[in-house]
mmCIF file of C-alpha atoms in Angstrom:
data_model
loop_
_atom_site.group_PDB
_atom_site.id
_atom_site.type_symbol
_atom_site.label_atom_id
_atom_site.label_comp_id
_atom_site.label_asym_id
_atom_site.label_seq_id
_atom_site.Cartn_x
_atom_site.Cartn_y
_atom_site.Cartn_z
ATOM 1 C CA MET A 954 8.752 6.109 -32.127
ATOM 2 C CA THR A 955 10.462 2.937 -30.941
ATOM 3 C CA GLN A 956 9.540 1.982 -27.424
ATOM 4 C CA PRO A 957 12.429 1.351 -25.007
ATOM 5 C CA ALA A 958 13.398 -2.290 -24.576
ATOM 6 C CA SER A 959 13.322 -2.070 -20.805
ATOM 7 C CA PRO A 960 10.917 -4.791 -19.524
ATOM 8 C CA TYR A 961 9.045 -2.524 -17.122
ATOM 9 C CA ILE A 962 7.797 -0.344 -20.023
ATOM 10 C CA ASP A 963 5.889 -2.911 -22.053
ATOM 11 C CA ARG A 964 2.128 -2.225 -21.586
ATOM 12 C CA ILE A 965 2.393 -1.242 -17.935
ATOM 13 C CA ALA A 966 0.333 1.920 -17.574
ATOM 14 C CA ASP A 967 1.271 4.585 -15.053
ATOM 15 C CA ILE A 968 -2.057 4.488 -13.283
ATOM 16 C CA ALA A 969 -1.867 0.735 -12.651
ATOM 17 C CA LEU A 970 1.586 1.007 -11.132
ATOM 18 C CA ARG A 971 0.672 3.945 -8.937
ATOM 19 C CA LEU A 972 -2.427 2.181 -7.724
ATOM 20 C CA LEU A 973 -0.531 -1.012 -6.987
ATOM 21 C CA ALA A 974 2.155 0.933 -5.167
ATOM 22 C CA TYR A 975 -0.324 2.689 -2.921
ATOM 23 C CA LEU A 976 -2.698 -0.208 -2.347
ATOM 24 C CA GLY A 977 0.238 -2.391 -1.418
ATOM 25 C CA TRP A 978 0.557 -0.346 1.781
ATOM 26 C CA LEU A 979 -3.104 -0.249 2.856
ATOM 27 C CA VAL A 980 -4.036 -2.386 5.856
ATOM 28 C CA PHE A 981 -7.651 -3.003 4.833
ATOM 29 C CA PHE A 982 -6.374 -4.230 1.491
ATOM 30 C CA CYS A 983 -4.791 -7.186 3.274
ATOM 31 C CA TRP A 984 -8.082 -8.229 4.843
ATOM 32 C CA LEU A 985 -9.855 -8.055 1.476
ATOM 33 C CA ALA A 986 -7.413 -10.566 0.057
ATOM 34 C CA VAL A 987 -8.492 -13.126 2.632
ATOM 35 C CA ALA A 988 -12.207 -12.302 2.735
ATOM 36 C CA ILE A 989 -13.034 -12.597 -0.970
ATOM 37 C CA PRO A 990 -12.947 -16.116 -2.444
ATOM 38 C CA VAL A 991 -10.406 -16.268 -5.262
ATOM 39 C CA THR A 992 -9.042 -19.453 -6.797
ATOM 40 C CA ARG A 993 -5.862 -17.636 -7.756
ATOM 41 C CA ALA A 994 -4.473 -18.574 -4.331
ATOM 42 C CA ARG A 995 -3.480 -22.033 -5.538
ATOM 43 C CA ALA A 996 -0.027 -21.009 -6.748
ATOM 44 C CA ALA A 997 2.324 -20.545 -3.803
ATOM 45 C CA ASP A 998 5.645 -19.973 -5.552
ATOM 46 C CA CYS A 999 6.813 -16.396 -5.928
ATOM 47 C CA THR A 1000 7.931 -15.787 -9.507
ATOM 48 C CA GLY A 1001 8.447 -12.034 -9.661
ATOM 49 C CA LYS A 1002 11.621 -10.548 -11.129
ATOM 50 C CA ASP A 1003 13.592 -7.501 -10.027
ATOM 51 C CA LEU A 1004 12.749 -4.921 -12.690
ATOM 52 C CA LEU A 1005 15.579 -2.629 -11.615
ATOM 53 C CA ALA A 1006 18.144 -5.409 -11.968
ATOM 54 C CA GLU A 1007 16.942 -5.990 -15.507
ATOM 55 C CA MET A 1008 16.970 -2.260 -16.147
ATOM 56 C CA ALA A 1009 20.623 -2.137 -15.104
ATOM 57 C CA THR A 1010 21.365 -4.155 -18.228
ATOM 58 C CA SER A 1011 18.707 -2.932 -20.645
ATOM 59 C CA ASP A 1012 18.608 0.774 -19.704
ATOM 60 C CA PRO A 1013 21.439 1.804 -17.352
ATOM 61 C CA ALA A 1014 21.017 5.496 -18.206
ATOM 62 C CA GLY A 1015 17.340 5.332 -17.270
ATOM 63 C CA LEU A 1016 18.186 3.610 -14.010
ATOM 64 C CA GLU A 1017 20.730 6.290 -13.161
ATOM 65 C CA ALA A 1018 18.091 8.959 -13.857
ATOM 66 C CA LEU A 1019 15.735 7.241 -11.422
ATOM 67 C CA ARG A 1020 18.435 7.179 -8.777
ATOM 68 C CA ARG A 1021 19.139 10.871 -9.226
ATOM 69 C CA GLU A 1022 15.466 11.681 -8.840
ATOM 70 C CA ALA A 1023 15.150 9.467 -5.772
ATOM 71 C CA ALA A 1024 18.112 11.269 -4.191
ATOM 72 C CA THR A 1025 16.128 14.528 -4.229
ATOM 73 C CA ILE A 1026 13.242 13.104 -2.185
ATOM 74 C CA ALA A 1027 13.367 14.196 1.451
ATOM 75 C CA ASN A 1028 13.887 11.346 3.922
ATOM 76 C CA GLY A 1029 13.870 8.796 1.128
ATOM 77 C CA LYS A 1030 16.427 6.434 2.698
ATOM 78 C CA GLY A 1031 15.649 4.202 5.641
ATOM 79 C CA ILE A 1032 12.574 2.666 7.239
ATOM 80 C CA PHE A 1033 13.591 2.955 10.916
ATOM 81 C CA TRP A 1034 13.752 6.365 12.631
ATOM 82 C CA LYS A 1035 14.198 7.650 16.178
ATOM 83 C CA ILE A 1036 11.888 10.400 17.499
ATOM 84 C CA GLU A 1037 13.231 12.621 20.262
ATOM 85 C CA LYS A 1038 12.068 15.661 22.206
ATOM 86 C CA PRO A 1039 13.609 17.138 25.390
ATOM 87 C CA GLY A 1040 12.204 15.670 28.581
ATOM 88 C CA ILE A 1041 10.469 12.757 26.836
ATOM 89 C CA ALA A 1042 11.642 9.166 26.445
ATOM 90 C CA ALA A 1043 12.508 8.478 22.813
ATOM 91 C CA SER A 1044 9.992 6.821 20.498
ATOM 92 C CA TYR A 1045 10.578 5.084 17.176
ATOM 93 C CA LEU A 1046 8.985 5.158 13.739
ATOM 94 C CA TYR A 1047 9.094 2.070 11.524
ATOM 95 C CA GLY A 1048 7.892 1.867 7.937
ATOM 96 C CA THR A 1049 5.995 -1.305 7.128
ATOM 97 C CA MET A 1050 4.851 -3.129 4.042
ATOM 98 C CA HIS A 1051 1.539 -4.895 4.592
ATOM 99 C CA LEU A 1052 2.756 -8.267 3.321
ATOM 100 C CA THR A 1053 3.528 -11.737 4.669
ATOM 101 C CA ASP A 1054 6.813 -12.030 2.763
ATOM 102 C CA PRO A 1055 9.470 -13.391 5.174
ATOM 103 C CA ARG A 1056 11.847 -10.628 4.068
ATOM 104 C CA VAL A 1057 9.328 -8.053 5.234
ATOM 105 C CA LEU A 1058 8.496 -9.814 8.495
ATOM 106 C CA ALA A 1059 12.145 -9.866 9.644
ATOM 107 C CA LEU A 1060 12.734 -6.659 11.601
ATOM 108 C CA PRO A 1061 16.328 -5.390 11.860
ATOM 109 C CA ALA A 1062 17.866 -6.082 15.268
ATOM 110 C CA ALA A 1063 17.702 -2.451 16.444
ATOM 111 C CA ALA A 1064 14.059 -2.106 15.382
ATOM 112 C CA LEU A 1065 13.155 -5.402 17.049
ATOM 113 C CA ASP A 1066 14.774 -4.232 20.283
ATOM 114 C CA ALA A 1067 12.872 -0.919 20.249
ATOM 115 C CA TYR A 1068 9.627 -2.716 19.441
ATOM 116 C CA THR A 1069 9.866 -5.297 22.211
ATOM 117 C CA LYS A 1070 10.817 -2.664 24.820
ATOM 118 C CA ALA A 1071 8.139 -0.112 23.864
ATOM 119 C CA ASP A 1072 5.345 0.746 26.289
ATOM 120 C CA THR A 1073 2.947 1.362 23.393
ATOM 121 C CA VAL A 1074 2.885 -0.151 19.914
ATOM 122 C CA VAL A 1075 1.054 1.964 17.338
ATOM 123 C CA ILE A 1076 -0.202 0.741 13.959
ATOM 124 C CA GLU A 1077 -2.422 2.272 11.303
ATOM 125 C CA THR A 1078 -5.580 0.690 12.698
ATOM 126 C CA ASP A 1079 -5.753 -1.499 15.777
ATOM 127 C CA GLU A 1080 -9.044 -2.950 14.498
ATOM 128 C CA ILE A 1081 -7.078 -5.500 12.475
ATOM 129 C CA VAL A 1082 -6.715 -7.698 15.559
ATOM 130 C CA ASP A 1083 -10.506 -8.187 15.584
ATOM 131 C CA PRO A 1084 -11.442 -10.526 12.710
ATOM 132 C CA LYS A 1085 -15.106 -9.488 13.008
ATOM 133 C CA ALA A 1086 -14.431 -5.765 12.621
ATOM 134 C CA PRO A 1087 -14.463 -5.750 8.787
ATOM 135 C CA LEU A 1088 -17.701 -7.741 8.734
ATOM 136 C CA ARG A 1089 -19.362 -5.277 11.110
ATOM 137 C CA LEU A 1090 -18.206 -2.379 8.981
ATOM 138 C CA MET A 1091 -19.541 -3.999 5.817
ATOM 139 C CA ALA A 1092 -22.909 -4.499 7.518
ATOM 140 C CA GLU A 1093 -23.030 -0.938 8.840
ATOM 141 C CA GLU A 1094 -21.674 0.806 5.736
ATOM 142 C CA PRO A 1095 -22.422 -1.432 2.718
ATOM 143 C CA ASP A 1096 -22.134 1.467 0.274
ATOM 144 C CA LEU A 1097 -18.426 1.765 1.024
ATOM 145 C CA MET A 1098 -17.787 -1.535 -0.744
ATOM 146 C CA MET A 1099 -20.871 -2.121 -2.889
ATOM 147 C CA LEU A 1100 -22.172 -0.157 -5.868
ATOM 148 C CA PRO A 1101 -25.488 1.727 -5.514
ATOM 149 C CA ALA A 1102 -28.699 -0.109 -6.349
ATOM 150 C CA GLY A 1103 -29.143 -0.406 -10.098
ATOM 151 C CA SER A 1104 -25.461 0.064 -10.815
ATOM 152 C CA THR A 1105 -23.195 -2.790 -11.835
ATOM 153 C CA LEU A 1106 -19.597 -3.145 -12.850
ATOM 154 C CA GLU A 1107 -20.748 -4.463 -16.214
ATOM 155 C CA ARG A 1108 -22.600 -1.206 -16.889
ATOM 156 C CA LEU A 1109 -19.703 0.961 -15.704
ATOM 157 C CA LEU A 1110 -16.979 -0.684 -17.752
ATOM 158 C CA PRO A 1111 -16.184 0.747 -21.199
ATOM 159 C CA GLN A 1112 -17.810 -1.546 -23.743
ATOM 160 C CA ASP A 1113 -14.556 -1.997 -25.641
ATOM 161 C CA GLN A 1114 -12.927 -3.236 -22.401
ATOM 162 C CA LEU A 1115 -15.764 -5.351 -21.052
ATOM 163 C CA GLU A 1116 -14.742 -8.684 -22.522
ATOM 164 C CA ALA A 1117 -11.094 -8.225 -21.572
ATOM 165 C CA VAL A 1118 -12.063 -7.525 -17.965
ATOM 166 C CA ARG A 1119 -14.546 -10.402 -17.951
ATOM 167 C CA ALA A 1120 -11.851 -12.798 -19.176
ATOM 168 C CA GLY A 1121 -9.251 -11.395 -16.795
ATOM 169 C CA LEU A 1122 -11.525 -11.801 -13.776
ATOM 170 C CA ALA A 1123 -12.508 -15.332 -14.804
ATOM 171 C CA LYS A 1124 -8.857 -16.299 -15.142
ATOM 172 C CA ARG A 1125 -8.333 -15.196 -11.544
ATOM 173 C CA GLY A 1126 -11.325 -17.191 -10.275
ATOM 174 C CA MET A 1127 -13.726 -14.232 -10.042
ATOM 175 C CA PRO A 1128 -16.524 -14.480 -12.645
ATOM 176 C CA LEU A 1129 -17.901 -11.026 -13.404
ATOM 177 C CA GLY A 1130 -21.421 -12.115 -12.469
ATOM 178 C CA SER A 1131 -20.333 -12.969 -8.918
ATOM 179 C CA VAL A 1132 -18.692 -9.587 -8.260
ATOM 180 C CA ASN A 1133 -20.869 -7.339 -10.421
ATOM 181 C CA ARG A 1134 -22.104 -5.229 -7.489
ATOM 182 C CA MET A 1135 -18.725 -4.687 -5.839
ATOM 183 C CA GLN A 1136 -16.950 -1.354 -6.011
ATOM 184 C CA PRO A 1137 -14.237 -1.716 -8.660
ATOM 185 C CA TRP A 1138 -11.488 -0.732 -6.212
ATOM 186 C CA VAL A 1139 -12.315 -3.792 -4.099
ATOM 187 C CA LEU A 1140 -11.564 -6.074 -7.027
ATOM 188 C CA THR A 1141 -8.465 -4.128 -7.944
ATOM 189 C CA SER A 1142 -7.192 -4.492 -4.372
ATOM 190 C CA VAL A 1143 -7.527 -8.244 -4.381
ATOM 191 C CA LEU A 1144 -6.286 -8.801 -7.919
ATOM 192 C CA ALA A 1145 -3.218 -6.689 -7.222
ATOM 193 C CA LEU A 1146 -1.725 -9.377 -4.985
ATOM 194 C CA PRO A 1147 0.806 -11.827 -6.435
ATOM 195 C CA ALA A 1148 -0.402 -15.428 -6.234
ATOM 196 C CA CYS A 1149 2.218 -16.364 -3.650
ATOM 197 C CA GLU A 1150 1.174 -13.546 -1.309
ATOM 198 C CA LEU A 1151 -2.506 -14.358 -1.691
ATOM 199 C CA ALA A 1152 -1.792 -18.028 -0.950
ATOM 200 C CA ARG A 1153 0.112 -17.178 2.240
ATOM 201 C CA LYS A 1154 -2.668 -14.904 3.469
ATOM 202 C CA LYS A 1155 -5.345 -17.487 2.758
ATOM 203 C CA GLY A 1156 -3.189 -20.031 4.555
ATOM 204 C CA GLY A 1157 -3.405 -17.941 7.713
ATOM 205 C CA ALA A 1158 -0.080 -16.082 7.580
ATOM 206 C CA ALA A 1159 -0.145 -12.691 9.277
ATOM 207 C CA PHE A 1160 1.095 -9.630 7.409
ATOM 208 C CA LEU A 1161 3.687 -7.516 9.195
ATOM 209 C CA ASP A 1162 1.365 -5.001 10.869
ATOM 210 C CA LEU A 1163 -0.925 -7.734 12.163
ATOM 211 C CA GLN A 1164 2.016 -9.748 13.438
ATOM 212 C CA LEU A 1165 3.362 -6.712 15.293
ATOM 213 C CA ALA A 1166 -0.050 -6.057 16.847
ATOM 214 C CA GLN A 1167 -0.665 -9.642 17.919
ATOM 215 C CA ASP A 1168 2.796 -10.102 19.403
ATOM 216 C CA ALA A 1169 2.526 -6.801 21.281
ATOM 217 C CA LEU A 1170 -0.758 -7.831 22.871
ATOM 218 C CA SER A 1171 0.660 -11.223 23.821
ATOM 219 C CA ARG A 1172 3.459 -9.436 25.708
ATOM 220 C CA GLY A 1173 1.043 -7.125 27.493
ATOM 221 C CA GLN A 1174 2.041 -3.969 25.613
ATOM 222 C CA LYS A 1175 -0.517 -1.274 24.897
ATOM 223 C CA LEU A 1176 -1.805 -1.216 21.332
ATOM 224 C CA ALA A 1177 -3.124 1.911 19.588
ATOM 225 C CA GLY A 1178 -4.245 2.869 16.098
ATOM 226 C CA LEU A 1179 -4.030 6.114 14.155
ATOM 227 C CA GLU A 1180 -7.003 5.394 11.897
ATOM 228 C CA THR A 1181 -10.099 3.236 11.722
ATOM 229 C CA MET A 1182 -10.995 0.804 8.968
ATOM 230 C CA LYS A 1183 -13.859 3.130 8.124
ATOM 231 C CA ASP A 1184 -11.369 5.972 7.660
ATOM 232 C CA GLN A 1185 -9.455 3.851 5.163
ATOM 233 C CA LEU A 1186 -12.500 2.772 3.175
ATOM 234 C CA GLN A 1187 -13.825 6.315 3.046
ATOM 235 C CA VAL A 1188 -10.609 7.408 1.362
ATOM 236 C CA MET A 1189 -11.224 4.973 -1.469
ATOM 237 C CA ALA A 1190 -14.957 5.700 -1.647
ATOM 238 C CA ALA A 1191 -14.263 9.438 -1.970
ATOM 239 C CA LEU A 1192 -12.480 8.974 -5.292
ATOM 240 C CA PRO A 1193 -14.526 9.007 -8.521
ATOM 241 C CA VAL A 1194 -15.894 5.667 -9.718
ATOM 242 C CA ARG A 1195 -14.405 6.519 -13.126
ATOM 243 C CA PHE A 1196 -10.966 6.494 -11.551
ATOM 244 C CA HIS A 1197 -11.476 3.065 -10.023
ATOM 245 C CA VAL A 1198 -12.936 1.618 -13.221
ATOM 246 C CA GLY A 1199 -9.926 2.834 -15.202
ATOM 247 C CA SER A 1200 -7.610 1.373 -12.594
ATOM 248 C CA LEU A 1201 -9.289 -2.036 -12.788
ATOM 249 C CA VAL A 1202 -9.030 -2.063 -16.576
ATOM 250 C CA GLU A 1203 -5.333 -1.217 -16.444
ATOM 251 C CA LEU A 1204 -4.645 -3.800 -13.753
ATOM 252 C CA ILE A 1205 -6.230 -6.555 -15.812
ATOM 253 C CA ALA A 1206 -3.978 -5.536 -18.708
ATOM 254 C CA LEU A 1207 -0.941 -5.653 -16.434
ATOM 255 C CA GLY A 1208 -1.301 -9.423 -16.059
ATOM 256 C CA PRO A 1209 1.792 -11.328 -14.842
ATOM 257 C CA ARG A 1210 3.764 -8.078 -14.489
ATOM 258 C CA ILE A 1211 2.069 -7.723 -11.093
ATOM 259 C CA ASP A 1212 4.473 -10.256 -9.607
ATOM 260 C CA ASP A 1213 7.469 -8.379 -11.016
ATOM 261 C CA LEU A 1214 6.222 -5.102 -9.585
ATOM 262 C CA PHE A 1215 5.705 -6.488 -6.097
ATOM 263 C CA GLU A 1216 9.099 -8.181 -6.140
ATOM 264 C CA THR A 1217 10.757 -4.912 -7.120
ATOM 265 C CA MET A 1218 8.847 -2.965 -4.465
ATOM 266 C CA THR A 1219 9.787 -5.532 -1.828
ATOM 267 C CA ILE A 1220 13.464 -5.332 -2.740
ATOM 268 C CA LEU A 1221 13.392 -1.535 -2.582
ATOM 269 C CA TYR A 1222 11.646 -1.730 0.788
ATOM 270 C CA THR A 1223 14.133 -4.166 2.312
ATOM 271 C CA ARG A 1224 16.963 -1.907 1.139
ATOM 272 C CA GLY A 1225 15.271 1.093 2.732
ATOM 273 C CA ASP A 1226 15.002 2.807 -0.652
ATOM 274 C CA THR A 1227 11.511 4.199 -0.105
ATOM 275 C CA GLY A 1228 12.386 7.321 -2.062
ATOM 276 C CA MET A 1229 13.012 5.197 -5.147
ATOM 277 C CA ILE A 1230 9.496 3.805 -5.373
ATOM 278 C CA MET A 1231 7.670 6.813 -6.766
ATOM 279 C CA PRO A 1232 10.348 7.690 -9.371
ATOM 280 C CA LEU A 1233 10.001 4.117 -10.600
ATOM 281 C CA MET A 1234 6.237 4.575 -10.867
ATOM 282 C CA ARG A 1235 6.566 7.854 -12.746
ATOM 283 C CA SER A 1236 9.063 6.390 -15.183
ATOM 284 C CA VAL A 1237 6.416 4.211 -16.757
ATOM 285 C CA SER A 1238 4.808 5.041 -20.102
ATOM 286 C CA ARG A 1239 1.680 7.173 -19.743
ATOM 287 C CA GLU A 1240 -0.828 5.004 -21.571
ATOM 288 C CA GLY A 1241 -3.478 4.820 -18.877
ATOM 289 C CA ALA A 1242 -7.060 6.004 -19.006
ATOM 290 C CA LEU A 1243 -6.590 8.744 -16.408
ATOM 291 C CA ASP A 1244 -4.774 12.054 -16.346
ATOM 292 C CA ASP A 1245 -2.447 13.971 -14.020
ATOM 293 C CA ALA A 1246 -5.357 15.522 -12.121
ATOM 294 C CA ASP A 1247 -6.628 12.031 -11.254
ATOM 295 C CA TYR A 1248 -3.182 10.988 -10.033
ATOM 296 C CA ALA A 1249 -2.797 14.133 -7.953
ATOM 297 C CA ASN A 1250 -6.228 13.701 -6.388
ATOM 298 C CA PHE A 1251 -5.443 10.092 -5.565
ATOM 299 C CA GLU A 1252 -2.095 10.908 -3.977
ATOM 300 C CA GLN A 1253 -3.568 13.815 -2.037
ATOM 301 C CA LYS A 1254 -6.349 11.725 -0.501
ATOM 302 C CA LEU A 1255 -4.528 8.456 0.032
ATOM 303 C CA ILE A 1256 -1.151 9.732 1.217
ATOM 304 C CA THR A 1257 -0.928 13.446 2.001
ATOM 305 C CA THR A 1258 -4.229 13.943 3.819
ATOM 306 C CA ARG A 1259 -3.792 10.753 5.801
ATOM 307 C CA ASN A 1260 -0.268 11.815 6.779
ATOM 308 C CA ALA A 1261 -1.607 15.003 8.341
ATOM 309 C CA THR A 1262 -4.228 13.048 10.275
ATOM 310 C CA MET A 1263 -1.740 10.434 11.430
ATOM 311 C CA VAL A 1264 0.788 12.922 12.763
ATOM 312 C CA GLU A 1265 -1.821 14.787 14.809
ATOM 313 C CA ARG A 1266 -3.070 11.541 16.332
ATOM 314 C CA ALA A 1267 0.459 10.258 16.937
ATOM 315 C CA MET A 1268 1.783 13.317 18.778
ATOM 316 C CA PRO A 1269 -0.021 12.731 22.130
ATOM 317 C CA ILE A 1270 1.291 9.143 22.134
ATOM 318 C CA ILE A 1271 4.834 10.285 21.312
ATOM 319 C CA ASP A 1272 4.644 12.878 24.077
ATOM 320 C CA ARG A 1273 4.003 10.106 26.599
ATOM 321 C CA GLY A 1274 7.277 8.531 25.487
ATOM 322 C CA ASN A 1275 8.610 5.100 24.535
ATOM 323 C CA ALA A 1276 6.256 4.314 21.646
ATOM 324 C CA PHE A 1277 6.946 2.163 18.599
ATOM 325 C CA ILE A 1278 4.949 3.463 15.628
ATOM 326 C CA ALA A 1279 4.655 1.128 12.651
ATOM 327 C CA ILE A 1280 2.895 2.477 9.557
ATOM 328 C CA GLY A 1281 3.113 2.000 5.798
ATOM 329 C CA ALA A 1282 6.552 3.020 4.555
ATOM 330 C CA LEU A 1283 5.197 5.290 1.808
ATOM 331 C CA HIS A 1284 3.910 7.588 4.553
ATOM 332 C CA LEU A 1285 7.472 8.336 5.703
ATOM 333 C CA PRO A 1286 9.359 10.134 2.885
ATOM 334 C CA GLY A 1287 8.748 13.414 1.115
ATOM 335 C CA GLU A 1288 8.187 17.005 2.158
ATOM 336 C CA LYS A 1289 4.693 16.078 3.369
ATOM 337 C CA GLY A 1290 5.661 12.713 4.829
ATOM 338 C CA LEU A 1291 5.441 11.875 8.521
ATOM 339 C CA ILE A 1292 9.135 12.431 9.153
ATOM 340 C CA ALA A 1293 9.026 15.966 7.774
ATOM 341 C CA LEU A 1294 5.736 16.712 9.557
ATOM 342 C CA LEU A 1295 7.168 15.609 12.894
ATOM 343 C CA GLN A 1296 10.307 17.661 12.317
ATOM 344 C CA GLN A 1297 8.142 20.699 11.606
ATOM 345 C CA ARG A 1298 6.543 20.163 15.014
ATOM 346 C CA ASN A 1299 9.931 20.380 16.740
ATOM 347 C CA TYR A 1300 10.649 16.680 17.123
ATOM 348 C CA GLN A 1301 14.126 15.475 16.247
ATOM 349 C CA VAL A 1302 13.721 12.559 13.856
ATOM 350 C CA THR A 1303 16.866 10.707 12.790
ATOM 351 C CA PRO A 1304 17.494 7.535 10.757
ATOM 352 C CA GLN A 1305 18.751 4.501 12.682
#
């Protein structure tokens, strides 16, 4: 069967795209990019292309199908929402993308006003303002990021993929021997970043959530978190090693398409089209090493379960009034997203 000509189809496996989409919204992921030495940071120019713009020419029918699917996703439009409940000062919910891209850092005027006037600013984890917090966690819980004694990445990788991964890591400035004991998801997290984003982070640029936290503290606002870094690492550690190994293999194969994916995700984010992201991911050819059960398990642990935890921890803060809650935008849409969960708990949540 002839494969479609659309550029986003060619050798991009579904699992790699899903993983990139989710990891792109994890806060700890941003710290990893700075903490692990990678020579790939030398290139500072962003070269990614808008895959949907290309699809408009190469596969307009496919693009229309994606749009129809996105339209069915609850609360899939908008990243800025107002939370109201009788007798309580309104709070606001803002979807973030954990990047340093100037387009992401620029809050809309209404969101900026709500943020600067809030009594409390809430982010996923307030530990990100402490640069020593990740190091303490690594010392206290080394097994969350390192493989068990006697286990190495080289032994876990499929033999027919070993040389490809070795070459791919070397090309990105990470010889296999130097990272052999790391959990494969750690490497996947770092390698997922486009070169321009990695360069900005290593140059000291703050990603959006960190910038919001630092600026809030400088103004004397209260800062709170809905999770800990340990919570976030435990989510990744709870998934099977086989899943993470397969994801690393697929990411290496993805190569320069990473930049295109992040550019497309960023454009969708700035347009407020959060409901379009997952249909795009699902549209990709299923050539990965993992099956639907793996995907479902990943989504359940990384998104759905965390959503339930976040909403329970956010409610007491919302009930005090005048909070600005900034969390990864993929936590907002869907029937089990934060907007729907808050609405189920009798809050009025409306797009702004």
